[in-house]
Coordinates of C-alpha atoms in Angstrom, one line a residue:
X29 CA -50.4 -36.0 33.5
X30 CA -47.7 -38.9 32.6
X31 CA -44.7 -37.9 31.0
X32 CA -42.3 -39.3 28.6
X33 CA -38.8 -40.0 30.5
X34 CA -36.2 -40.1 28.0
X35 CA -31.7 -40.0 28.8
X36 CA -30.5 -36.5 29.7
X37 CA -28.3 -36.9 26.5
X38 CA -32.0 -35.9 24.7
X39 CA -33.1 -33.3 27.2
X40 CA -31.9 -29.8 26.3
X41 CA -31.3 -31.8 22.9
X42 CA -34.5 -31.8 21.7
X43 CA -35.6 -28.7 23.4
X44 CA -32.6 -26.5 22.8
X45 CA -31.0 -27.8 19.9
X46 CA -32.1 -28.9 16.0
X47 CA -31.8 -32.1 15.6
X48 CA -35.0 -34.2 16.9
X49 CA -38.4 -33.9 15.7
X50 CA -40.6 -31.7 17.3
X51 CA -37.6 -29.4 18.6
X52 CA -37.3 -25.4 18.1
X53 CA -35.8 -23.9 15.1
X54 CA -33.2 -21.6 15.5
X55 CA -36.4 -18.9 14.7
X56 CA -37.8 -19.9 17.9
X57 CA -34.0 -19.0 20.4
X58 CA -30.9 -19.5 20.7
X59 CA -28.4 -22.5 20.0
X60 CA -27.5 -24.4 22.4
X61 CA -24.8 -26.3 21.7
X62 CA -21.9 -24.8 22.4
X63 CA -22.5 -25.0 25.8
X64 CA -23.7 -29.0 26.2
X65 CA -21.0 -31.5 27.1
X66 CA -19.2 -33.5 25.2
X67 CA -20.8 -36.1 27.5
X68 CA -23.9 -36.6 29.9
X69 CA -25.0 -38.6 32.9
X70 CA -26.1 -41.5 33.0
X71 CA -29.9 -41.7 33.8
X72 CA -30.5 -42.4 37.6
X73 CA -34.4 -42.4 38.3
X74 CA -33.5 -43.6 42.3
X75 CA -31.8 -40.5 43.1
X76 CA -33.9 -38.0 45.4
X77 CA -33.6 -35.2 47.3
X78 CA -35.9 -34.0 50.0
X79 CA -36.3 -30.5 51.2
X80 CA -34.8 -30.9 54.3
X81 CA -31.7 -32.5 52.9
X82 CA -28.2 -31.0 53.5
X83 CA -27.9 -31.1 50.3
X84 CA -29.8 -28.1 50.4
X85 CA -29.6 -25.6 53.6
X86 CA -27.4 -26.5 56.5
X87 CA -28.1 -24.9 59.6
X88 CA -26.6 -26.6 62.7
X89 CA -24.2 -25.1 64.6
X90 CA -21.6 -27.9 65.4
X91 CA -21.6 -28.2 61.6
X92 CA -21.0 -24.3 61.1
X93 CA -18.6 -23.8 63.8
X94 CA -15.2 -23.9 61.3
X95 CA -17.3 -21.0 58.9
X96 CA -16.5 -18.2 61.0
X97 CA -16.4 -14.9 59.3
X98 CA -12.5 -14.8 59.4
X99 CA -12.1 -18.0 58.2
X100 CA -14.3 -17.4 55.1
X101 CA -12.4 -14.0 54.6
X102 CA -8.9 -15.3 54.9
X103 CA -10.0 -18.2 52.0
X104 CA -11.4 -14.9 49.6
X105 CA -7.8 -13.3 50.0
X106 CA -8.6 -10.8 52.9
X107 CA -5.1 -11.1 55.0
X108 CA -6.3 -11.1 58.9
X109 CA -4.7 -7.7 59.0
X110 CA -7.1 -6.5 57.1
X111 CA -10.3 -8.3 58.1
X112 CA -11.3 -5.6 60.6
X113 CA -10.8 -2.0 58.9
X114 CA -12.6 -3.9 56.2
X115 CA -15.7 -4.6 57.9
X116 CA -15.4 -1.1 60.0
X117 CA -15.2 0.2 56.0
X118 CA -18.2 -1.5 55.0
X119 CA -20.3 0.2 58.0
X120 CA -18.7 3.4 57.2
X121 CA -20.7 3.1 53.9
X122 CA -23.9 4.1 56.2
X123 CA -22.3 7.1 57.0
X124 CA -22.4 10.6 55.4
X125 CA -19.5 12.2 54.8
X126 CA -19.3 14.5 57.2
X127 CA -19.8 11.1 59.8
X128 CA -17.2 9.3 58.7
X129 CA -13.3 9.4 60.1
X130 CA -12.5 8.9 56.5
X131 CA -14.6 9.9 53.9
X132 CA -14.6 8.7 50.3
X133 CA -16.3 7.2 47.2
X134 CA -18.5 4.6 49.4
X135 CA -20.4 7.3 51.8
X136 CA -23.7 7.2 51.2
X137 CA -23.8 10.9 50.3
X138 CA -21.2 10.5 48.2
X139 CA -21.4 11.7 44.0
X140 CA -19.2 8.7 43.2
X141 CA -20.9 6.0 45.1
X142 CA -22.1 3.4 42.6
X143 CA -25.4 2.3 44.6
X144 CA -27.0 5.9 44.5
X145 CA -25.9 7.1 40.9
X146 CA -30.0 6.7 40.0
X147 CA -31.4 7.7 42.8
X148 CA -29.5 9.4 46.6
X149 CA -29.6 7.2 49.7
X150 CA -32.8 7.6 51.3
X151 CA -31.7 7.8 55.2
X152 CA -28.2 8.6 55.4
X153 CA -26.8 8.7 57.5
X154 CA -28.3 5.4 59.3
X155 CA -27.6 4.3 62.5
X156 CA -25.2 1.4 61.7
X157 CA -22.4 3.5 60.5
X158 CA -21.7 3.9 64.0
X159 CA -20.5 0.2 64.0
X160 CA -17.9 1.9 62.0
X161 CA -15.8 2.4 65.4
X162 CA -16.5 -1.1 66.1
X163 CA -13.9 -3.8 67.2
X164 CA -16.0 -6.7 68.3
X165 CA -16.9 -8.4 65.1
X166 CA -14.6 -11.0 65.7
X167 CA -15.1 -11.7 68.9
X168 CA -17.2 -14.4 70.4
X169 CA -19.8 -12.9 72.8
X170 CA -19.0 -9.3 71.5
X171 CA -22.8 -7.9 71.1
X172 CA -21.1 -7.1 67.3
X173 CA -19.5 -10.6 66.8
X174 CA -21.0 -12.2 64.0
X175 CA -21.4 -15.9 63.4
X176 CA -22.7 -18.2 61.1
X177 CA -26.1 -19.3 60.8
X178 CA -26.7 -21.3 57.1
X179 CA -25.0 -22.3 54.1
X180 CA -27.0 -22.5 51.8
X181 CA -26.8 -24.4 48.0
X182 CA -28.3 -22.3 45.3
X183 CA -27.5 -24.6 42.2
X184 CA -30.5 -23.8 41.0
X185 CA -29.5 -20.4 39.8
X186 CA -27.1 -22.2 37.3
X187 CA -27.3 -19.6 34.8
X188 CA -28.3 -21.7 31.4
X189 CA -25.8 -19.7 29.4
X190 CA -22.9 -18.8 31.5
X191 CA -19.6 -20.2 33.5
X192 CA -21.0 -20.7 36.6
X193 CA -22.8 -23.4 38.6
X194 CA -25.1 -21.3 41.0
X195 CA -24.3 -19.7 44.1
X196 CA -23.6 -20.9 47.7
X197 CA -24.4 -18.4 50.1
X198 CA -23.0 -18.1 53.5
X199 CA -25.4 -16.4 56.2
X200 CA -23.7 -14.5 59.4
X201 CA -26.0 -12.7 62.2
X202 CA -25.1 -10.2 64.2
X203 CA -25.0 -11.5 68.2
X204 CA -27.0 -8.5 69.2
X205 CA -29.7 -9.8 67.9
X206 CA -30.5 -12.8 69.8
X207 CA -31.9 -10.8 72.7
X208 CA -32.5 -6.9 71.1
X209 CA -35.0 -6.9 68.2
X210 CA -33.6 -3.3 67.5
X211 CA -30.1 -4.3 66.9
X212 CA -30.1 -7.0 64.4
X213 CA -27.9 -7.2 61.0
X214 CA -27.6 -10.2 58.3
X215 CA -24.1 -10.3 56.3
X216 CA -24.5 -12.7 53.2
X217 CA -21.8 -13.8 51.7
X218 CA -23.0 -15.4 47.8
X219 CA -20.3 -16.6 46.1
X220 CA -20.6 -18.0 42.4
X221 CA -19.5 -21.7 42.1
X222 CA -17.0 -22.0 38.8
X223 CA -17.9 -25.5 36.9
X224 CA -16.1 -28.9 37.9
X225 CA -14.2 -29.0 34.7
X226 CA -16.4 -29.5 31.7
X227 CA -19.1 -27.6 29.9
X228 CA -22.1 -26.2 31.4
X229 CA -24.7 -29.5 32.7
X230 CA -21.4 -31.6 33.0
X231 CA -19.1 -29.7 35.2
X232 CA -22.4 -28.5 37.7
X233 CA -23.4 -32.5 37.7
X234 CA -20.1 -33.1 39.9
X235 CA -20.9 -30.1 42.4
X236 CA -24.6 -31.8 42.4
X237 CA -23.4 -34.6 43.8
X238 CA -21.0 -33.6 46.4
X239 CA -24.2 -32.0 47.6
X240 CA -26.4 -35.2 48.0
X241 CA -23.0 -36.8 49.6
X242 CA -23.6 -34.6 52.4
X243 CA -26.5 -36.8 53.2
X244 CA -24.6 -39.6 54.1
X245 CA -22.2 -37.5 56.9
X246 CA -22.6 -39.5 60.1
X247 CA -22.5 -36.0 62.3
X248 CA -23.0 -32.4 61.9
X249 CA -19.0 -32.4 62.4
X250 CA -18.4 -34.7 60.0
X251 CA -20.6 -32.7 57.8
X252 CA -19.0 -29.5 58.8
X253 CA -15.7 -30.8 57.7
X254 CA -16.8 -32.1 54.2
X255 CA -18.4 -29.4 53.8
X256 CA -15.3 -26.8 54.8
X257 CA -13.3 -29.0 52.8
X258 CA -15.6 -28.6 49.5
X259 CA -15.4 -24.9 50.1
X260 CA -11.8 -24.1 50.8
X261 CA -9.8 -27.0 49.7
X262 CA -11.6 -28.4 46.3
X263 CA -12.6 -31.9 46.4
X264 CA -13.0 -34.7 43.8
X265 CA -10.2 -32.7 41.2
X266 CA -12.3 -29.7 41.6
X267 CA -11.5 -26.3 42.3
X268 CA -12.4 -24.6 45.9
X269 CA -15.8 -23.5 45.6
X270 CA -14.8 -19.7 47.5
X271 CA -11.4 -18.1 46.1
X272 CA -10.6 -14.4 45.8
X273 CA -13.3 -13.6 42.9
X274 CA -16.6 -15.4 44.6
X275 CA -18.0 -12.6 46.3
X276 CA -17.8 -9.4 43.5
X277 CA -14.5 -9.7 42.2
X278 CA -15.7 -8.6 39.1
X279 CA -18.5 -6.2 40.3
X280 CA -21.6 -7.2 38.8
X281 CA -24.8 -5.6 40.3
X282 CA -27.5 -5.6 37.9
X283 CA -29.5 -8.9 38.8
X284 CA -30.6 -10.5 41.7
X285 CA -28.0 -12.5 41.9
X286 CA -24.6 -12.6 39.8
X287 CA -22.3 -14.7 37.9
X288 CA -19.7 -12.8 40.2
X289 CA -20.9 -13.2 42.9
X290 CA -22.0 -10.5 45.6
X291 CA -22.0 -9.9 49.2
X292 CA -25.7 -8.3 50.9
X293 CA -26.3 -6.7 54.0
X294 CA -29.8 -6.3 55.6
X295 CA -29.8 -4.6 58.8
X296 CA -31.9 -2.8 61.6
X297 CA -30.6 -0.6 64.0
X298 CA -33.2 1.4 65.2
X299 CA -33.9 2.5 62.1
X300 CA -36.4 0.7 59.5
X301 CA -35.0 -2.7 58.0
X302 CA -33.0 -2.0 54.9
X303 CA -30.7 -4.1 52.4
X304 CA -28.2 -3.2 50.8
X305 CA -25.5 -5.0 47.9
X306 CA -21.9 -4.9 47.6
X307 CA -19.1 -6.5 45.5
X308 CA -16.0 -7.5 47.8
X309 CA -12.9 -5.7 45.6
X310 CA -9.1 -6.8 45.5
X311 CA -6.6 -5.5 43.6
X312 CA -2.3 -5.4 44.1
X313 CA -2.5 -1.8 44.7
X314 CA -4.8 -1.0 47.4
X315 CA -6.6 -3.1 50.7
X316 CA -9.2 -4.9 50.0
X317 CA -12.6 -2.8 50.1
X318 CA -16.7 -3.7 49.8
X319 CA -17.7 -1.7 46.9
X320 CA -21.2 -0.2 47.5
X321 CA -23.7 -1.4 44.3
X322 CA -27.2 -1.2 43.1
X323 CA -29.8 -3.7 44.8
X324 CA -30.0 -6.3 42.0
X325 CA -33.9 -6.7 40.2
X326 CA -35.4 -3.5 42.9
X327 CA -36.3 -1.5 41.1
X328 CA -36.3 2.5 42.3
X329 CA -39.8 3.0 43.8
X330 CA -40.5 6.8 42.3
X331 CA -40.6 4.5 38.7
X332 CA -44.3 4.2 40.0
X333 CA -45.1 7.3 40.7
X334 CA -47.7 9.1 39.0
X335 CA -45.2 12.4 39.7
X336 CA -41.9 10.9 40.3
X337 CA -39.4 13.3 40.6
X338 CA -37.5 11.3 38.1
X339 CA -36.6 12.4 34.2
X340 CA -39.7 11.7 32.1
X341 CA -37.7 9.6 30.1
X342 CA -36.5 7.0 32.4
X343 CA -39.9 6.6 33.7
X344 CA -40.9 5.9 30.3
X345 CA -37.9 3.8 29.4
X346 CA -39.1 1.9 32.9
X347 CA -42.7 1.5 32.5
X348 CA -42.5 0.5 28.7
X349 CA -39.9 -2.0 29.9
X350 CA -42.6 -3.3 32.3
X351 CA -45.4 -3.3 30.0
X352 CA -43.7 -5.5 27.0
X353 CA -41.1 -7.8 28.4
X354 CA -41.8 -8.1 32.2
X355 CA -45.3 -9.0 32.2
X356 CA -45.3 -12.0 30.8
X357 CA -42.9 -13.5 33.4
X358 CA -44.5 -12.2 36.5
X359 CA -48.1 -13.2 35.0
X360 CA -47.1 -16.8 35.4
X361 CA -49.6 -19.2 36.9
X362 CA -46.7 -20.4 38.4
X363 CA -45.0 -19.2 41.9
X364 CA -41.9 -20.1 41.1
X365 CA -41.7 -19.2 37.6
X366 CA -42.4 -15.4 38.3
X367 CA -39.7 -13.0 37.5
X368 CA -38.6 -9.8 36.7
X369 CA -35.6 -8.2 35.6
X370 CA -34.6 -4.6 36.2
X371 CA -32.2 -2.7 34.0
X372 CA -28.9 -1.3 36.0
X373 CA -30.1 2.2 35.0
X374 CA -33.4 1.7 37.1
X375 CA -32.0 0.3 40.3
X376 CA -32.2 1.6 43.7
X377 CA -28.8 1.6 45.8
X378 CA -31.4 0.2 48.9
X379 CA -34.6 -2.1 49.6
X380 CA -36.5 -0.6 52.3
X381 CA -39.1 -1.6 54.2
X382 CA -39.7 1.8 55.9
X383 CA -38.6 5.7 55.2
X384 CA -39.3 8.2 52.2
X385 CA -37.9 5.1 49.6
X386 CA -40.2 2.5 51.0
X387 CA -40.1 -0.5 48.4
X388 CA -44.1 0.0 48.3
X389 CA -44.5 -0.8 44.7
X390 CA -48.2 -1.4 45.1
X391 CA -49.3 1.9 47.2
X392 CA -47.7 4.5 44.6
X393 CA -49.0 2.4 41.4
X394 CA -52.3 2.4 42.9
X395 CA -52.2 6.2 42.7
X396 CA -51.2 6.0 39.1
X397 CA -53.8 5.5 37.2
X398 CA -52.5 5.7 33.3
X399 CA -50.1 3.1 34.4
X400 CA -52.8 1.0 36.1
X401 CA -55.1 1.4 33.0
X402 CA -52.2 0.2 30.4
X403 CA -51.4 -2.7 32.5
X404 CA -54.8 -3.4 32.2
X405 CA -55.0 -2.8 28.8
X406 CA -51.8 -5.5 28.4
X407 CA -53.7 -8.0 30.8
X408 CA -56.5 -8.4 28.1
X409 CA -55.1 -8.2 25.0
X410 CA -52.4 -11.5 25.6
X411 CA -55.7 -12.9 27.7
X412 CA -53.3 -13.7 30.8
X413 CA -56.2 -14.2 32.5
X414 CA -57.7 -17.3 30.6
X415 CA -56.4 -19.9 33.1
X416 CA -57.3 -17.8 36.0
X417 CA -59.9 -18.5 38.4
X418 CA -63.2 -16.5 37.6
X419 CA -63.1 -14.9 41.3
X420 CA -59.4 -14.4 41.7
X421 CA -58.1 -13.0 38.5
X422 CA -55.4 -11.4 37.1
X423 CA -55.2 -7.5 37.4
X424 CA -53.2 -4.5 37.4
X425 CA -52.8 -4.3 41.2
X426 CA -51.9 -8.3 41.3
X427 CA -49.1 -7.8 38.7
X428 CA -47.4 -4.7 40.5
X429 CA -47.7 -7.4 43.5
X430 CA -45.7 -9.7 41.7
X431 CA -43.1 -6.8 40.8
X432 CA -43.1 -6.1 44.6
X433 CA -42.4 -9.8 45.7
X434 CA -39.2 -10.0 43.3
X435 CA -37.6 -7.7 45.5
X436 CA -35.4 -7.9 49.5
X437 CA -37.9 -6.0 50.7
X438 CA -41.2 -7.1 49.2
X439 CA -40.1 -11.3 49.8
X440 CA -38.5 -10.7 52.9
X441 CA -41.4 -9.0 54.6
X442 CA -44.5 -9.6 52.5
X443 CA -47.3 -8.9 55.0
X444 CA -45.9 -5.5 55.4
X445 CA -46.8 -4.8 51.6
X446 CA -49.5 -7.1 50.5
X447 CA -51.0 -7.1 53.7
X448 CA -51.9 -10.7 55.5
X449 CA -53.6 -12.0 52.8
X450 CA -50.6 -12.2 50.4
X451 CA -52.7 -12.9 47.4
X452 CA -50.9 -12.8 44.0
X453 CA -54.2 -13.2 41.6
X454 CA -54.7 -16.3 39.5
X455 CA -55.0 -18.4 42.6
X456 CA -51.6 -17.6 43.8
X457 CA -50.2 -16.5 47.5
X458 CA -46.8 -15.6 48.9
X459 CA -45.5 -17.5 51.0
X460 CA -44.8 -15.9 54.4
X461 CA -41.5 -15.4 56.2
X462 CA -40.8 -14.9 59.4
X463 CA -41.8 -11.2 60.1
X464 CA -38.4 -9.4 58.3
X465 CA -36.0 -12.6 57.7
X466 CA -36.5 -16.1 56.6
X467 CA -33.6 -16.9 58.4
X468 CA -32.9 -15.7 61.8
X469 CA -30.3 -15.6 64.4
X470 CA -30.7 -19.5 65.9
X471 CA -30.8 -21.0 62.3
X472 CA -35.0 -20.8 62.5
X473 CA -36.5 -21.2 58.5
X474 CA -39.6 -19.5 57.5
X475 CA -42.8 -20.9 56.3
X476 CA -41.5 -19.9 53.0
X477 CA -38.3 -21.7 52.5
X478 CA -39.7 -24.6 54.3
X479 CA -43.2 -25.4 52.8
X480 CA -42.4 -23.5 49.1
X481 CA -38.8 -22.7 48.4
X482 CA -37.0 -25.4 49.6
X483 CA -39.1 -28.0 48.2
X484 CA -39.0 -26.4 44.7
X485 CA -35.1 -26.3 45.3
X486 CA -35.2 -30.1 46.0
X487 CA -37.3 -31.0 43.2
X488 CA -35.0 -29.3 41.0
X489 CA -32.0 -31.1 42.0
X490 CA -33.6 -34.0 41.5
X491 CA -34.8 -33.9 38.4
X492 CA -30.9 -32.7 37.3
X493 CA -29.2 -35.6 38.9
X494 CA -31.5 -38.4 38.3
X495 CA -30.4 -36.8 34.4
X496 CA -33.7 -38.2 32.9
X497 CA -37.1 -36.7 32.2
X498 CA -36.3 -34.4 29.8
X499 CA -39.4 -32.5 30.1
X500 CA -38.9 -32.2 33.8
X501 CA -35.9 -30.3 33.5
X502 CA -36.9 -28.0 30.6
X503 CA -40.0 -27.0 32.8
X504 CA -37.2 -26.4 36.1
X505 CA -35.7 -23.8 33.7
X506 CA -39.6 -22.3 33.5
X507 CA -40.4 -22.7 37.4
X508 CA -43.0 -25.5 36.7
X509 CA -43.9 -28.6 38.1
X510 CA -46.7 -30.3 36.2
X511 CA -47.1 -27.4 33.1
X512 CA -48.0 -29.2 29.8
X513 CA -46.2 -27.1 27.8
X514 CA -43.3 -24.3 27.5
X515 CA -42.6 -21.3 27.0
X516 CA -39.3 -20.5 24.9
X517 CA -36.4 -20.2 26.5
X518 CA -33.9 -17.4 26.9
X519 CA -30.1 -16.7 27.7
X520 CA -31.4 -15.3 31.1
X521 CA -33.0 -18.8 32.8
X522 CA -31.6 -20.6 35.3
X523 CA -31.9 -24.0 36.3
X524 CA -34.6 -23.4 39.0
X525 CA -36.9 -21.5 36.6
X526 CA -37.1 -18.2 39.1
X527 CA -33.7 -15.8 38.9
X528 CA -34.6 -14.1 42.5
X529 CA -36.0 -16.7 44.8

């Protein structure tokens, strides 16, 4: 369908604000306008990105090579001194107790570990704690050395309310895993991106375009070194992109991702994969320390359960939750405009795709049938399946497919719980990855990020820097492409529509 393109200075004007005909009351959502700047971009229809644009994900090693993982602790405050009993520390968090050389608040048996106040660790100890005794992550050709692999640009989760201009997330493997598909682990650094100075679609406009600059590097070294300086020095008047608060300073936990930023781990060392979420603390009075968290948006598998184990009311705190404000958002007809949002009191401390905690949404729902029934129930009475094909819709088992999807485990591994298929109902299908990863230890993308998620990134940031089609960027903040209309917004959307993928 055509579109009306109109100046950015009208976009989230008319549709967050009260001043035009035809946009919402103050009935309808919030107000807006405390958080528009005082002045816009000017409309540039010939600006593009594509989806394999640096702009994007930046994978080539000669480009990477100044991102080691000392370099990007030193720039978050971590004194080299420091750098290795703080990585030894954050294994140690695998360990029991009665495993570690010193035990504390972050073993995962402990009472005071944050990440298991719901629910306790599922395997613990796991195998990596033994990496605790390790003294090769720094060290080039060390089987525990690890090295970067992407940096990747997540403007799109540019809260719409909020300080922040997305994430950029920095991806390290473990060198084991180039040859031993038993010994791999993933550190992710995602760090949130303060604004370039103004208010909220002003200040992110500047980091957008030192983004598509990187198109115009000459060599992955030359790209490397715009990009190092963008991170760790500040460019164009703006502030570094990583300082000592990116990467938890402020311990947040209860989404997907944060306006703190986080730091994840997903790792496999004999044992089944498993991720895990931490918040890198710093304070004047003791080392710096990763602070075990909950797994932002997974929600604990038992909440499922027919027989949980759990306290009656939680599961029915949970599953009323689900029934009234999730469905809607994960019964889009739209991939990328699924979501759901768990409540900190519902999270599990780990995503796993094996073990007694499995993240097998769809297995234990299917054995619940009074939860099945009400979600079917829901499904007809708001007629979610009215734009659904006749021989694909909508149904209790395709929404709890769309919970599992939303979390590590479920989108990093989705044949392993929806089986090769992948179906979603309502014509939909999740993209694949590549087995347990979508990025793997020689910079490889899945079928995912390449064919879906990346090119939903880059038509994002296109539509936000070209600053023109109003409509275009009201639907990014809904996940949709071509939708006719929209749903109201809320204080939770992000630029890209989707707050976990």
């Amino acid at each position: 369908m055509s579109r009306r393109v109109r100046p950015l200075s009208l976009l989230v004007w008319c549709a967050v604000t009260l001043l035009a005909a035809g946009c919402r009351s103050s009935s309808d959502g919030p107000d807006y306008a405390s958080v528009l700047p005082a002045s816009t971009p000017v409309c540039d229809p010939s600006i593009v990105i594509e989806k394999d644009s640096p702009a994007l994900l930046v994978t080539d090693p000669a480009a990477l090579q100044r991102f080691t993982l000392s370099e990007l602790l030193t720039r978050s405050g971590v004194k080299e001194s420091e750098q290795l009993p703080l990585v030894q520390r954050l294994f140690d968090t695998y360990n029991s107790g009665d495993e570690s050389d010193d035990p504390g608040d972050g073993n995962c048996d402990s009472p005071n570990n944050v990440a298991f106040l719901n629910w306790p660790a599922a395997t613990c100890p796991r195998p990596e704690g033994a990496l605790a005794a390790s003294t090769g992550f720094f060290k080039k050709g060390h089987p525990d050395h690890f090295y970067p692999v992407a940096i990747v640009n997540r403007l799109d989760l540019m809260p719409l309310f909020g300080s922040t201009c997305g994430e950029v997330r920095f991806i390290y493997a473990k060198e084991s895993g180039l040859t031993d598909p038993n010994n791999r682990v993933f550190l992710i650094f995602e760090g949130a991106v303060t604004g370039g100075g103004d208010a909220l679609l002003g200040g992110c406009h500047k980091i957008g375009r030192f983004w598509k600059s990187l198109e115009e590097a000459g060599t992955p070294e030359e790209l490397g070194d715009q990009l190092h300086a963008f991170m760790f020095k500040g460019v164009n008047g703006m502030q570094p992109a990583v300082d000592e608060t990116s990467f938890g300073g402020f311990l947040g936990g209860t989404t997907y991702y944060g306006t703190a930023g986080q730091v994840r781990m997903s790792v496999h060392v004999g044992e089944h994969w498993e991720m895990r979420q931490f918040g890198l603390r710093r304070s004047a009075d003791i080392p710096p320390v990763f602070v075990p968290l909950p797994v932002g948006n997974n929600a604990l598998p038992r909440l499922f359960d027919i027989d949980s184990a759990l306290d009656e009311e939680t599961v029915a705190w949970f599953q009323s939750d689900f029934y009234n404000t999730q469905l809607d958002s994960l019964a889009s007809p739209y991939l990328m405009g699924m979501s759901m949002r768990v409540s900190a009191e519902h999270l599990s401390g780990e995503s796993a795709m094996g073990g007694p905690e499995k993240n097998d949404y769809v297995a234990r729902a299917i054995q619940n049938r009074p939860f099945m029934e009400k979600l079917a129930y829901q499904i007809e009475a708001h007629s979610l399946n009215d734009a659904c094909p006749t021989d694909d819709p909508l149904t209790p088992d395709s929404i709890v497919r769309r919970a599992e999807v939303q979390t590590c485990a479920g989108c990093h591994s989705p044949r392993r719980f929806l089986g090769s298929a992948r179906s979603l109902g309502c014509g939909l299908t999740w993209p694949d990855s590549l087995g347990d990863v979508h990025i793997d230890e020689r910079g490889q993308i899945s079928p995912a990020l390449r064919d879906v998620f990346l090119p939903h990134r880059a038509e994002v940031l296109t539509r936000y820097l070209q600053a023109c089609d109003t409509d275009a960027v009201v639907d990014a903040l809904e996940g949709k492409t071509d939708a006719p209309t929209t749903k109201s917004l809320d204080m939770t959307r992000t630029l890209g529509g989707s707050r976990t993928h």
